[in-house]
Structures are given as C-alpha cells and as structure tokens.
Amino acid sequence: MIERLQELGKEALQEIKEADTVKALDNVRVKYLGKKGPITEVLRGMGKLSAEERPKVGQKANEIREEIQKNIEAKTAELEEIALKEKLKEESIDVTLPGKEIKRGARHPLTAVVEEIEDIFIGLGFQVTEGPEVETDYYNFEALNLPPDHPARDMQDSFYVTNDMLLRTQTSPVQARTMEKHKGQGPVKIVCPGKVYRRDDDDATHSHQFMQIEGLYVDKNVRMSDLKGILEAFVKKYFGPERSIRLRPSFFPFTEPSVEVDVSCGICGGKGCRVCKNSGWIEVLGAGMVHPNVLEFSGFDSNEYSGFAFGMGVERFALLKYGIDDIRHFYTNDIRFLEQFKRA
Ligand code: 2NL
C-alpha cells in the first residue's frame, strides 16, 4: 500500500509539473485529493490493515497529500505570477510618448491691462471698488455736478433704460456711491474699473462701449501736488521710469481746477514724431481737484475735506503699450489677435 501511495505521489507531481494553467492544476487537485480520489480511497481501505501497519500507511498518506498540496500551491503561485507579468506587459504605457496638446486660453488684453493698473494703484494705497453698469440719472450725472440741463451732458449722450435710468457713461457714479457710504468721514482712496457706455459711432478710435478706470482720493489736506505725485508714480510704473508727465489746464464739471495729463512720447523721447503728432507729448488722462459741490452732494464737508480725482480710458492705455492701431480689435474676438497676448 505504501508503494501504491508513493506511485500516486509521483504521478501527481508529474501532472502538476505538466499543468500549464490554474484550471489544469485545479483538475489535478480534484483528481488526487478529492473525495473520490485514489488517496482517499487508500485511507478508506485502512480498516483491513493490521494495527501495526495502519499508522505507517496513515502517516505516508498524509505526507503524500501534503506534498501534493504544497506543490500545487507553489505551481499556482508560479502560474499566477507569469499571468500577471504578461498582463502588465500588455497594459504597459510608454510615458515618454509626447502628450496631446491642451489648448490654453489667456486673459483678454483689456483684462490684463486693468489688472496691471489696479496692481499699481493698490501699491499706492488705493482700494479697488466696483458698481452697477445700469445707473440712475442722479449718480451718473447730478451727484457729479451735472444738473439736468447742463450742456456737458451732450458730450456723454447715452443709452437710457427708462427716463431716469441709463447705462453709465463713466465709472464716477461708483465713486459717488462710495463717498456717500463713508458718511462724511475720510479717507476715501479708491480706483473704479469697469465698462462704460456712450452713444457714439464706432470707428478705429471710438466705441459705444469701452472701459474706464477712475481714481478718487478724499481726505483732509489733499492738494494738487498729491495728484501730480500719484499720477507721475503711476505713469512711470506703467510706461517706464524714463517717461515724464505734464499737466495742462482743462475743464470737467466734477473737478475744479481740472487738468489734462500728457505723458512724454515713448517713440521719440519727446523730440516729436508721427505718434505724438510732433508735440513730444501724448494725452492719457483727465484729472483735477474734486469740485466742492461733488463733495457736498455725497455728504462731505468741503471746508474740512478736499480730494483729487482722475479718469483714464483702458483701451487707450492698451493701444499705447502694445502698439495696436484699431480699438475694434478688442471687441471682435479674433483669435489671431487675442493669441498674441498669451503669456507663459
Ligand atoms: C477722462 C476724465 C475724469 C474724474 C474723471 C471724478 C469723479 C468724482 C469726482 C470728481 Cl466722484 N471727478 N472723476 C475727474 C476728472 C477726470 O475723467 O478723460 N476720462 C476718460
């Protein structure tokens, strides 16, 4: 019987060796170790053996069974590893292959210029404030010293929503609203960027919708020299330290005195060229000391407080910096134009 067991053991090990799939191995296991297998059969016949032989055969049977079991387990592990390796090989990815290009967008050039100007003024102690684009006649005109029949309203003919409401013609109403919120207490030091609207015929230099940034500083003892210093610092930061400014007297209903601000020409350095129409200067801003009426309308005592204000067109600042020849490029969404402003 021991011989028979040893033979069975040999046969089983041979079959395990030849098995090349997990399924085949399982068949070997069922065949030799299953309930109807030959080893179980041998054990079942042990009743006929002598008391002396019985433990020896039992021990041998267990040994053989364990050996078969162990070999099956080892071979299973081996086959599984081979299968895994093959699977990994099939699924392997070449990480050195170039990837698909992802099309990247970019900020609109006007957004980039607004953010750049905001950053300069934040550095000079100003806060950025925004407000509604549909305004009341009061905040857009009256609070800024433009009463109903003032002739200066004609220059800012606009789009009315109702008799009393319109698309704002400037961002100053945001400043009037902010002053009002301060209830006569300074300082107010803000810049207000945003879209504004005027009835206009569109061409290379005009648009019925454009962007503006206005600034306002109201406090005790604010002087014209403060205005000049702030604007000079701003212009040098935006256009370059070699540029200078000059102020010329002008008129705005909401400031007194009022000035136009020119920056020295960056093309000819002030000698005169086509860009500056031979003057050496380029007009970039309007500004002035806040009119006492405007301070009073918004709740400030004009004997106690003074302030300066300024306004600039964002498109003009973008045109000058990037040498763009037509304002309409900003609004037509031509990707060939916009792509030139992509940055790393
Ligand atoms: C220009 C001129 C300017 C202002 C805007 C302003 C606002 C308040 C009070 C006083 Cl709340 N003034 N704004 C002052 C002077 C000029 O803009 O040429 N803009 C494009």
mmCIF file of C-alpha atoms and ligand atoms in Angstrom:
data_model
loop_
_atom_site.group_PDB
_atom_site.id
_atom_site.type_symbol
_atom_site.label_atom_id
_atom_site.label_comp_id
_atom_site.label_asym_id
_atom_site.label_seq_id
_atom_site.Cartn_x
_atom_site.Cartn_y
_atom_site.Cartn_z
ATOM 1 C CA MET A 1 0.000 0.000 0.000
ATOM 2 C CA ILE A 2 2.889 2.284 0.771
ATOM 3 C CA GLU A 3 4.256 1.597 -2.667
ATOM 4 C CA ARG A 4 0.908 2.419 -4.221
ATOM 5 C CA LEU A 5 0.865 5.700 -2.341
ATOM 6 C CA GLN A 6 4.377 6.579 -3.462
ATOM 7 C CA GLU A 7 3.427 5.827 -7.031
ATOM 8 C CA LEU A 8 0.361 8.039 -6.764
ATOM 9 C CA GLY A 9 2.558 10.783 -5.331
ATOM 10 C CA LYS A 10 4.969 10.553 -8.269
ATOM 11 C CA GLU A 11 2.162 10.591 -10.809
ATOM 12 C CA ALA A 12 0.572 13.604 -9.158
ATOM 13 C CA LEU A 13 3.840 15.578 -9.058
ATOM 14 C CA GLN A 14 4.426 14.805 -12.747
ATOM 15 C CA GLU A 15 0.956 16.053 -13.650
ATOM 16 C CA ILE A 16 1.476 19.190 -11.565
ATOM 17 C CA LYS A 17 4.699 19.842 -13.445
ATOM 18 C CA GLU A 18 2.916 19.493 -16.784
ATOM 19 C CA ALA A 19 -0.075 21.624 -15.838
ATOM 20 C CA ASP A 20 0.206 24.992 -17.586
ATOM 21 C CA THR A 21 -2.957 26.725 -16.384
ATOM 22 C CA VAL A 22 -4.524 27.341 -12.995
ATOM 23 C CA LYS A 23 -7.563 25.423 -14.224
ATOM 24 C CA ALA A 24 -5.456 22.357 -15.124
ATOM 25 C CA LEU A 25 -3.861 22.468 -11.664
ATOM 26 C CA ASP A 26 -7.258 22.520 -10.057
ATOM 27 C CA ASN A 27 -8.207 19.440 -12.047
ATOM 28 C CA VAL A 28 -5.096 17.661 -10.701
ATOM 29 C CA ARG A 29 -6.101 18.653 -7.164
ATOM 30 C CA VAL A 30 -9.612 17.262 -7.565
ATOM 31 C CA LYS A 31 -8.294 14.121 -9.208
ATOM 32 C CA TYR A 32 -5.801 13.209 -6.454
ATOM 33 C CA LEU A 33 -7.081 14.887 -3.311
ATOM 34 C CA GLY A 34 -10.831 14.957 -3.967
ATOM 35 C CA LYS A 35 -13.345 12.845 -2.061
ATOM 36 C CA LYS A 36 -13.369 10.251 -4.820
ATOM 37 C CA GLY A 37 -9.611 10.395 -5.396
ATOM 38 C CA PRO A 38 -7.204 7.482 -5.016
ATOM 39 C CA ILE A 39 -5.625 8.693 -1.767
ATOM 40 C CA THR A 40 -8.980 8.972 -0.047
ATOM 41 C CA GLU A 41 -9.682 5.514 -1.355
ATOM 42 C CA VAL A 42 -6.462 4.142 0.145
ATOM 43 C CA LEU A 43 -7.322 5.706 3.502
ATOM 44 C CA ARG A 44 -10.766 4.226 3.358
ATOM 45 C CA GLY A 45 -9.291 0.701 2.927
ATOM 46 C CA MET A 46 -7.121 1.066 6.014
ATOM 47 C CA GLY A 47 -9.635 -0.837 8.155
ATOM 48 C CA LYS A 48 -8.347 -4.031 6.662
ATOM 49 C CA LEU A 49 -4.766 -3.398 7.772
ATOM 50 C CA SER A 50 -3.107 -4.678 10.886
ATOM 51 C CA ALA A 51 -2.756 -2.414 13.904
ATOM 52 C CA GLU A 52 0.972 -2.274 13.233
ATOM 53 C CA GLU A 53 0.679 -1.221 9.586
ATOM 54 C CA ARG A 54 -2.228 1.245 9.996
ATOM 55 C CA PRO A 55 -0.326 4.225 11.464
ATOM 56 C CA LYS A 56 2.534 3.843 8.963
ATOM 57 C CA VAL A 57 0.169 3.893 5.974
ATOM 58 C CA GLY A 58 -1.812 6.742 7.529
ATOM 59 C CA GLN A 59 1.332 8.769 8.035
ATOM 60 C CA LYS A 60 2.530 8.085 4.490
ATOM 61 C CA ALA A 61 -0.845 9.048 3.046
ATOM 62 C CA ASN A 62 -0.785 12.330 4.923
ATOM 63 C CA GLU A 63 2.777 13.019 3.814
ATOM 64 C CA ILE A 64 1.916 12.399 0.180
ATOM 65 C CA ARG A 65 -1.219 14.505 0.476
ATOM 66 C CA GLU A 66 0.698 17.376 1.969
ATOM 67 C CA GLU A 67 3.386 17.149 -0.672
ATOM 68 C CA ILE A 68 0.844 17.246 -3.466
ATOM 69 C CA GLN A 69 -0.904 20.160 -1.765
ATOM 70 C CA LYS A 70 2.351 22.085 -1.386
ATOM 71 C CA ASN A 71 3.355 21.517 -4.996
ATOM 72 C CA ILE A 72 0.004 22.640 -6.260
ATOM 73 C CA GLU A 73 0.237 25.832 -4.214
ATOM 74 C CA ALA A 74 3.768 26.574 -5.427
ATOM 75 C CA LYS A 75 2.842 25.930 -9.049
ATOM 76 C CA THR A 76 -0.308 28.065 -8.719
ATOM 77 C CA ALA A 77 1.756 30.967 -7.435
ATOM 78 C CA GLU A 78 4.190 30.499 -10.297
ATOM 79 C CA LEU A 79 1.435 30.473 -12.921
ATOM 80 C CA GLU A 80 -0.247 33.497 -11.384
ATOM 81 C CA GLU A 81 2.968 35.430 -11.490
ATOM 82 C CA ILE A 82 3.517 34.599 -15.133
ATOM 83 C CA ALA A 83 -0.077 35.672 -15.915
ATOM 84 C CA LEU A 84 0.414 38.941 -14.044
ATOM 85 C CA LYS A 85 3.657 39.688 -15.831
ATOM 86 C CA GLU A 86 2.024 39.084 -19.176
ATOM 87 C CA LYS A 87 -0.909 41.309 -18.265
ATOM 88 C CA LEU A 88 1.400 44.135 -17.160
ATOM 89 C CA LYS A 89 3.367 43.803 -20.375
ATOM 90 C CA GLU A 90 0.181 44.110 -22.426
ATOM 91 C CA GLU A 91 -1.016 47.105 -20.470
ATOM 92 C CA SER A 92 2.293 48.917 -20.226
ATOM 93 C CA ILE A 93 2.275 52.640 -21.112
ATOM 94 C CA ASP A 94 5.163 54.445 -22.745
ATOM 95 C CA VAL A 95 5.390 57.507 -20.537
ATOM 96 C CA THR A 96 7.988 59.024 -22.839
ATOM 97 C CA LEU A 97 5.468 59.449 -25.710
ATOM 98 C CA PRO A 98 4.561 63.117 -26.270
ATOM 99 C CA GLY A 99 1.113 64.021 -24.862
ATOM 100 C CA LYS A 100 -1.836 65.609 -26.634
ATOM 101 C CA GLU A 101 -1.581 69.400 -26.641
ATOM 102 C CA ILE A 102 -4.193 71.100 -24.469
ATOM 103 C CA LYS A 103 -5.277 74.409 -25.996
ATOM 104 C CA ARG A 104 -4.737 77.131 -23.445
ATOM 105 C CA GLY A 105 -6.733 80.318 -23.283
ATOM 106 C CA ALA A 106 -5.466 83.613 -21.946
ATOM 107 C CA ARG A 107 -6.731 86.708 -20.250
ATOM 108 C CA HIS A 108 -8.215 89.273 -22.596
ATOM 109 C CA PRO A 109 -5.670 92.071 -23.175
ATOM 110 C CA LEU A 110 -8.065 94.636 -21.663
ATOM 111 C CA THR A 111 -8.438 92.470 -18.540
ATOM 112 C CA ALA A 112 -4.657 92.186 -18.323
ATOM 113 C CA VAL A 113 -4.253 95.976 -18.583
ATOM 114 C CA VAL A 114 -6.998 96.620 -15.993
ATOM 115 C CA GLU A 115 -5.317 94.198 -13.579
ATOM 116 C CA GLU A 116 -1.903 95.752 -14.166
ATOM 117 C CA ILE A 117 -3.242 99.259 -13.479
ATOM 118 C CA GLU A 118 -5.170 98.039 -10.420
ATOM 119 C CA ASP A 119 -1.969 96.478 -9.042
ATOM 120 C CA ILE A 120 -0.057 99.742 -9.426
ATOM 121 C CA PHE A 121 -2.720 101.695 -7.540
ATOM 122 C CA ILE A 122 -3.031 99.008 -4.851
ATOM 123 C CA GLY A 123 0.709 99.542 -4.366
ATOM 124 C CA LEU A 124 -0.003 103.264 -3.891
ATOM 125 C CA GLY A 125 -2.590 102.592 -1.146
ATOM 126 C CA PHE A 126 -5.819 102.557 -3.197
ATOM 127 C CA GLN A 127 -8.643 100.033 -2.917
ATOM 128 C CA VAL A 128 -10.452 98.586 -5.947
ATOM 129 C CA THR A 129 -14.210 99.232 -5.974
ATOM 130 C CA GLU A 130 -16.864 98.202 -8.493
ATOM 131 C CA GLY A 131 -20.514 99.154 -9.005
ATOM 132 C CA PRO A 132 -23.575 98.825 -11.274
ATOM 133 C CA GLU A 133 -23.476 99.438 -15.034
ATOM 134 C CA VAL A 134 -27.146 100.452 -15.115
ATOM 135 C CA GLU A 135 -27.288 103.669 -13.116
ATOM 136 C CA THR A 136 -29.729 106.325 -12.023
ATOM 137 C CA ASP A 137 -29.550 109.784 -13.544
ATOM 138 C CA TYR A 138 -28.714 111.017 -10.054
ATOM 139 C CA TYR A 139 -25.473 109.062 -9.520
ATOM 140 C CA ASN A 140 -24.337 109.238 -13.137
ATOM 141 C CA PHE A 141 -24.892 112.990 -13.564
ATOM 142 C CA GLU A 142 -26.422 115.036 -10.764
ATOM 143 C CA ALA A 143 -24.155 113.868 -7.937
ATOM 144 C CA LEU A 144 -21.235 114.771 -10.225
ATOM 145 C CA ASN A 145 -22.337 118.368 -10.635
ATOM 146 C CA LEU A 146 -24.140 117.827 -13.926
ATOM 147 C CA PRO A 147 -27.710 119.107 -13.336
ATOM 148 C CA PRO A 148 -30.491 118.117 -15.810
ATOM 149 C CA ASP A 149 -29.911 120.799 -18.440
ATOM 150 C CA HIS A 150 -26.128 121.085 -18.183
ATOM 151 C CA PRO A 151 -24.588 121.340 -21.675
ATOM 152 C CA ALA A 152 -21.785 118.899 -20.764
ATOM 153 C CA ARG A 153 -24.384 116.116 -20.727
ATOM 154 C CA ASP A 154 -24.490 116.300 -24.528
ATOM 155 C CA MET A 155 -20.906 115.018 -24.733
ATOM 156 C CA GLN A 156 -21.993 111.953 -22.819
ATOM 157 C CA ASP A 157 -25.214 111.160 -24.630
ATOM 158 C CA SER A 158 -26.090 107.649 -23.572
ATOM 159 C CA PHE A 159 -28.409 104.648 -23.671
ATOM 160 C CA TYR A 160 -31.462 105.208 -21.469
ATOM 161 C CA VAL A 161 -33.304 102.254 -19.948
ATOM 162 C CA THR A 162 -36.084 104.450 -18.555
ATOM 163 C CA ASN A 163 -36.370 108.258 -18.271
ATOM 164 C CA ASP A 164 -34.415 108.045 -15.059
ATOM 165 C CA MET A 165 -32.056 105.107 -15.659
ATOM 166 C CA LEU A 166 -29.222 104.676 -18.124
ATOM 167 C CA LEU A 167 -26.093 102.687 -18.935
ATOM 168 C CA ARG A 168 -23.428 104.615 -17.006
ATOM 169 C CA THR A 169 -21.286 106.961 -19.113
ATOM 170 C CA GLN A 170 -18.359 106.883 -16.671
ATOM 171 C CA THR A 171 -17.367 104.937 -13.541
ATOM 172 C CA SER A 172 -17.646 108.061 -11.355
ATOM 173 C CA PRO A 173 -21.084 107.005 -10.006
ATOM 174 C CA VAL A 174 -19.250 104.175 -8.182
ATOM 175 C CA GLN A 175 -17.098 106.832 -6.513
ATOM 176 C CA ALA A 176 -20.127 108.972 -5.610
ATOM 177 C CA ARG A 177 -21.808 105.898 -4.064
ATOM 178 C CA THR A 178 -18.640 105.049 -2.118
ATOM 179 C CA MET A 179 -18.276 108.581 -0.748
ATOM 180 C CA GLU A 180 -21.918 108.508 0.325
ATOM 181 C CA LYS A 181 -21.291 105.242 2.245
ATOM 182 C CA HIS A 182 -18.432 106.894 4.156
ATOM 183 C CA LYS A 183 -20.929 109.413 5.644
ATOM 184 C CA GLY A 184 -18.602 112.397 5.503
ATOM 185 C CA GLN A 185 -15.634 110.559 7.036
ATOM 186 C CA GLY A 186 -12.345 110.311 5.142
ATOM 187 C CA PRO A 187 -10.158 108.975 3.860
ATOM 188 C CA VAL A 188 -11.651 107.531 0.681
ATOM 189 C CA LYS A 189 -8.908 106.198 -1.581
ATOM 190 C CA ILE A 190 -10.268 104.073 -4.414
ATOM 191 C CA VAL A 191 -9.908 103.131 -8.075
ATOM 192 C CA CYS A 192 -13.013 102.070 -10.012
ATOM 193 C CA PRO A 193 -12.530 99.996 -13.181
ATOM 194 C CA GLY A 194 -15.370 98.917 -15.441
ATOM 195 C CA LYS A 195 -17.350 99.102 -18.665
ATOM 196 C CA VAL A 196 -18.988 102.392 -19.628
ATOM 197 C CA TYR A 197 -21.307 103.364 -22.487
ATOM 198 C CA ARG A 198 -21.811 106.401 -24.702
ATOM 199 C CA ARG A 199 -23.852 106.963 -27.818
ATOM 200 C CA ASP A 200 -21.099 107.056 -30.418
ATOM 201 C CA ASP A 201 -20.357 105.910 -33.955
ATOM 202 C CA ASP A 202 -17.762 103.130 -33.791
ATOM 203 C CA ASP A 203 -14.504 103.571 -35.704
ATOM 204 C CA ALA A 204 -10.777 102.925 -35.187
ATOM 205 C CA THR A 205 -10.635 105.187 -32.124
ATOM 206 C CA HIS A 206 -14.266 105.278 -30.854
ATOM 207 C CA SER A 207 -16.551 102.664 -29.370
ATOM 208 C CA HIS A 208 -20.052 102.939 -27.872
ATOM 209 C CA GLN A 209 -18.825 100.611 -25.118
ATOM 210 C CA PHE A 210 -15.374 100.933 -23.603
ATOM 211 C CA MET A 211 -13.520 100.554 -20.326
ATOM 212 C CA GLN A 212 -12.500 103.172 -17.860
ATOM 213 C CA ILE A 213 -10.588 103.376 -14.625
ATOM 214 C CA GLU A 214 -11.260 106.320 -12.369
ATOM 215 C CA GLY A 215 -9.492 107.158 -9.145
ATOM 216 C CA LEU A 216 -10.520 109.219 -6.148
ATOM 217 C CA TYR A 217 -8.687 110.331 -3.035
ATOM 218 C CA VAL A 218 -10.649 112.363 -0.462
ATOM 219 C CA ASP A 219 -9.100 113.318 2.862
ATOM 220 C CA LYS A 220 -8.117 116.359 4.898
ATOM 221 C CA ASN A 221 -5.448 118.493 3.177
ATOM 222 C CA VAL A 222 -5.313 116.678 -0.155
ATOM 223 C CA ARG A 223 -3.561 119.014 -2.613
ATOM 224 C CA MET A 224 -2.878 119.303 -6.322
ATOM 225 C CA SER A 225 0.740 118.293 -5.655
ATOM 226 C CA ASP A 226 -0.557 114.956 -4.258
ATOM 227 C CA LEU A 227 -2.416 114.407 -7.520
ATOM 228 C CA LYS A 228 0.677 115.158 -9.565
ATOM 229 C CA GLY A 229 2.871 112.884 -7.444
ATOM 230 C CA ILE A 230 0.478 109.935 -7.627
ATOM 231 C CA LEU A 231 -0.040 110.282 -11.393
ATOM 232 C CA GLU A 232 3.690 110.621 -12.039
ATOM 233 C CA ALA A 233 4.404 107.471 -9.992
ATOM 234 C CA PHE A 234 1.633 105.633 -11.849
ATOM 235 C CA VAL A 235 2.757 106.668 -15.349
ATOM 236 C CA LYS A 236 6.394 105.715 -14.630
ATOM 237 C CA LYS A 237 5.292 102.299 -13.333
ATOM 238 C CA TYR A 238 3.017 101.631 -16.293
ATOM 239 C CA PHE A 239 5.022 103.086 -19.204
ATOM 240 C CA GLY A 240 8.575 103.058 -17.770
ATOM 241 C CA PRO A 241 10.776 105.181 -15.460
ATOM 242 C CA GLU A 242 12.154 107.239 -18.370
ATOM 243 C CA ARG A 243 8.727 108.749 -19.102
ATOM 244 C CA SER A 244 7.524 112.009 -17.569
ATOM 245 C CA ILE A 245 4.194 113.841 -17.329
ATOM 246 C CA ARG A 246 2.918 117.375 -17.782
ATOM 247 C CA LEU A 247 -0.393 118.921 -16.735
ATOM 248 C CA ARG A 248 -2.394 121.331 -18.912
ATOM 249 C CA PRO A 249 -5.410 123.291 -17.687
ATOM 250 C CA SER A 250 -8.761 121.905 -18.813
ATOM 251 C CA PHE A 251 -12.402 121.669 -17.797
ATOM 252 C CA PHE A 252 -14.592 118.935 -16.263
ATOM 253 C CA PRO A 253 -17.849 119.718 -14.450
ATOM 254 C CA PHE A 254 -16.848 117.498 -11.483
ATOM 255 C CA THR A 255 -13.372 118.931 -10.835
ATOM 256 C CA GLU A 256 -12.013 122.422 -10.224
ATOM 257 C CA PRO A 257 -9.331 123.094 -11.210
ATOM 258 C CA SER A 258 -9.193 120.465 -13.963
ATOM 259 C CA VAL A 259 -6.228 119.257 -15.986
ATOM 260 C CA GLU A 260 -5.348 117.084 -18.956
ATOM 261 C CA VAL A 261 -2.363 114.854 -18.275
ATOM 262 C CA ASP A 262 0.165 114.118 -21.033
ATOM 263 C CA VAL A 263 2.943 111.521 -20.962
ATOM 264 C CA SER A 264 6.208 112.125 -22.841
ATOM 265 C CA CYS A 265 6.287 110.239 -26.155
ATOM 266 C CA GLY A 266 7.907 106.795 -25.884
ATOM 267 C CA ILE A 267 8.750 106.626 -29.592
ATOM 268 C CA CYS A 268 10.787 109.852 -29.994
ATOM 269 C CA GLY A 269 11.533 110.519 -26.319
ATOM 270 C CA GLY A 270 9.905 113.952 -26.567
ATOM 271 C CA LYS A 271 11.592 115.252 -29.750
ATOM 272 C CA GLY A 272 8.423 114.936 -31.805
ATOM 273 C CA CYS A 273 7.304 112.214 -34.221
ATOM 274 C CA ARG A 274 4.243 110.888 -36.028
ATOM 275 C CA VAL A 275 2.862 109.099 -32.950
ATOM 276 C CA CYS A 276 2.824 112.293 -30.828
ATOM 277 C CA LYS A 277 1.949 114.487 -33.815
ATOM 278 C CA ASN A 278 5.278 116.299 -33.430
ATOM 279 C CA SER A 279 4.416 117.586 -29.955
ATOM 280 C CA GLY A 280 6.554 115.154 -27.931
ATOM 281 C CA TRP A 281 3.537 114.500 -25.669
ATOM 282 C CA ILE A 282 0.610 112.082 -25.654
ATOM 283 C CA GLU A 283 -2.621 112.802 -23.785
ATOM 284 C CA VAL A 284 -3.563 109.935 -21.453
ATOM 285 C CA LEU A 285 -5.637 111.164 -18.503
ATOM 286 C CA GLY A 286 -8.124 113.733 -17.278
ATOM 287 C CA ALA A 287 -7.946 114.829 -13.654
ATOM 288 C CA GLY A 288 -8.481 117.576 -11.144
ATOM 289 C CA MET A 289 -9.440 118.593 -7.608
ATOM 290 C CA VAL A 290 -12.894 117.284 -6.690
ATOM 291 C CA HIS A 291 -15.450 120.076 -7.100
ATOM 292 C CA PRO A 292 -16.836 121.247 -3.700
ATOM 293 C CA ASN A 293 -20.372 120.597 -4.970
ATOM 294 C CA VAL A 294 -19.460 116.929 -5.629
ATOM 295 C CA LEU A 295 -18.070 116.565 -2.092
ATOM 296 C CA GLU A 296 -21.196 118.144 -0.593
ATOM 297 C CA PHE A 297 -23.617 116.072 -2.747
ATOM 298 C CA SER A 298 -22.002 112.921 -1.309
ATOM 299 C CA GLY A 299 -22.052 114.072 2.302
ATOM 300 C CA PHE A 300 -18.554 115.553 2.771
ATOM 301 C CA ASP A 301 -17.950 118.982 4.284
ATOM 302 C CA SER A 302 -15.965 120.790 1.583
ATOM 303 C CA ASN A 303 -14.452 123.148 4.181
ATOM 304 C CA GLU A 304 -12.980 120.204 6.046
ATOM 305 C CA TYR A 305 -12.205 117.835 3.185
ATOM 306 C CA SER A 306 -10.604 118.087 -0.245
ATOM 307 C CA GLY A 307 -9.734 115.488 -2.832
ATOM 308 C CA PHE A 308 -8.403 114.711 -6.259
ATOM 309 C CA ALA A 309 -9.890 112.525 -8.983
ATOM 310 C CA PHE A 310 -8.744 111.240 -12.332
ATOM 311 C CA GLY A 311 -10.075 109.146 -15.188
ATOM 312 C CA MET A 312 -8.489 107.169 -17.981
ATOM 313 C CA GLY A 313 -9.607 105.023 -20.890
ATOM 314 C CA VAL A 314 -8.292 101.461 -20.606
ATOM 315 C CA GLU A 315 -8.311 100.865 -24.378
ATOM 316 C CA ARG A 316 -6.074 103.877 -24.910
ATOM 317 C CA PHE A 317 -3.570 102.567 -22.346
ATOM 318 C CA ALA A 318 -3.600 99.169 -24.073
ATOM 319 C CA LEU A 319 -3.258 100.684 -27.571
ATOM 320 C CA LEU A 320 -0.277 102.772 -26.497
ATOM 321 C CA LYS A 321 1.524 99.977 -24.669
ATOM 322 C CA TYR A 322 1.109 97.307 -27.361
ATOM 323 C CA GLY A 323 1.070 99.469 -30.492
ATOM 324 C CA ILE A 324 -2.448 98.400 -31.547
ATOM 325 C CA ASP A 325 -3.923 100.542 -34.326
ATOM 326 C CA ASP A 326 -7.658 99.860 -34.074
ATOM 327 C CA ILE A 327 -9.809 99.790 -30.929
ATOM 328 C CA ARG A 328 -12.241 97.373 -32.608
ATOM 329 C CA HIS A 329 -9.691 94.539 -32.317
ATOM 330 C CA PHE A 330 -10.562 94.383 -28.612
ATOM 331 C CA TYR A 331 -14.201 93.500 -29.239
ATOM 332 C CA THR A 332 -14.268 91.275 -32.343
ATOM 333 C CA ASN A 333 -12.819 88.178 -30.653
ATOM 334 C CA ASP A 334 -10.451 87.306 -33.494
ATOM 335 C CA ILE A 335 -8.304 84.537 -32.056
ATOM 336 C CA ARG A 336 -5.305 85.652 -34.176
ATOM 337 C CA PHE A 337 -5.368 88.991 -32.346
ATOM 338 C CA LEU A 338 -6.063 87.610 -28.882
ATOM 339 C CA GLU A 339 -3.393 84.871 -29.115
ATOM 340 C CA GLN A 340 -0.670 87.489 -29.273
ATOM 341 C CA PHE A 341 -1.342 88.310 -25.635
ATOM 342 C CA LYS A 342 -0.782 84.777 -24.326
ATOM 343 C CA ARG A 343 1.835 84.680 -21.643
ATOM 344 C CA ALA A 344 3.800 81.800 -20.181
HETATM 345 C C1 2NL B 1 -11.326 111.392 -18.604
HETATM 346 C C2 2NL B 1 -11.558 112.263 -17.452
HETATM 347 C C3 2NL B 1 -12.106 112.297 -15.165
HETATM 348 C C4 2NL B 1 -12.957 112.354 -12.946
HETATM 349 C C5 2NL B 1 -12.836 111.738 -14.166
HETATM 350 C C6 2NL B 1 -14.243 112.290 -10.865
HETATM 351 C C7 2NL B 1 -15.006 111.509 -10.046
HETATM 352 C C8 2NL B 1 -15.543 112.042 -8.909
HETATM 353 C C9 2NL B 1 -15.322 113.329 -8.578
HETATM 354 C C10 2NL B 1 -14.548 114.060 -9.425
HETATM 355 CL CL1 2NL B 1 -16.503 111.072 -7.910
HETATM 356 N N1 2NL B 1 -14.031 113.553 -10.540
HETATM 357 N N2 2NL B 1 -13.713 111.751 -11.994
HETATM 358 C C11 2NL B 1 -12.303 113.572 -12.734
HETATM 359 C C12 2NL B 1 -11.576 114.131 -13.768
HETATM 360 C C13 2NL B 1 -11.465 113.500 -14.991
HETATM 361 O O1 2NL B 1 -12.040 111.614 -16.337
HETATM 362 O O2 2NL B 1 -10.781 111.798 -19.562
HETATM 363 N N3 2NL B 1 -11.738 110.140 -18.516
HETATM 364 C C14 2NL B 1 -11.554 109.197 -19.539
#
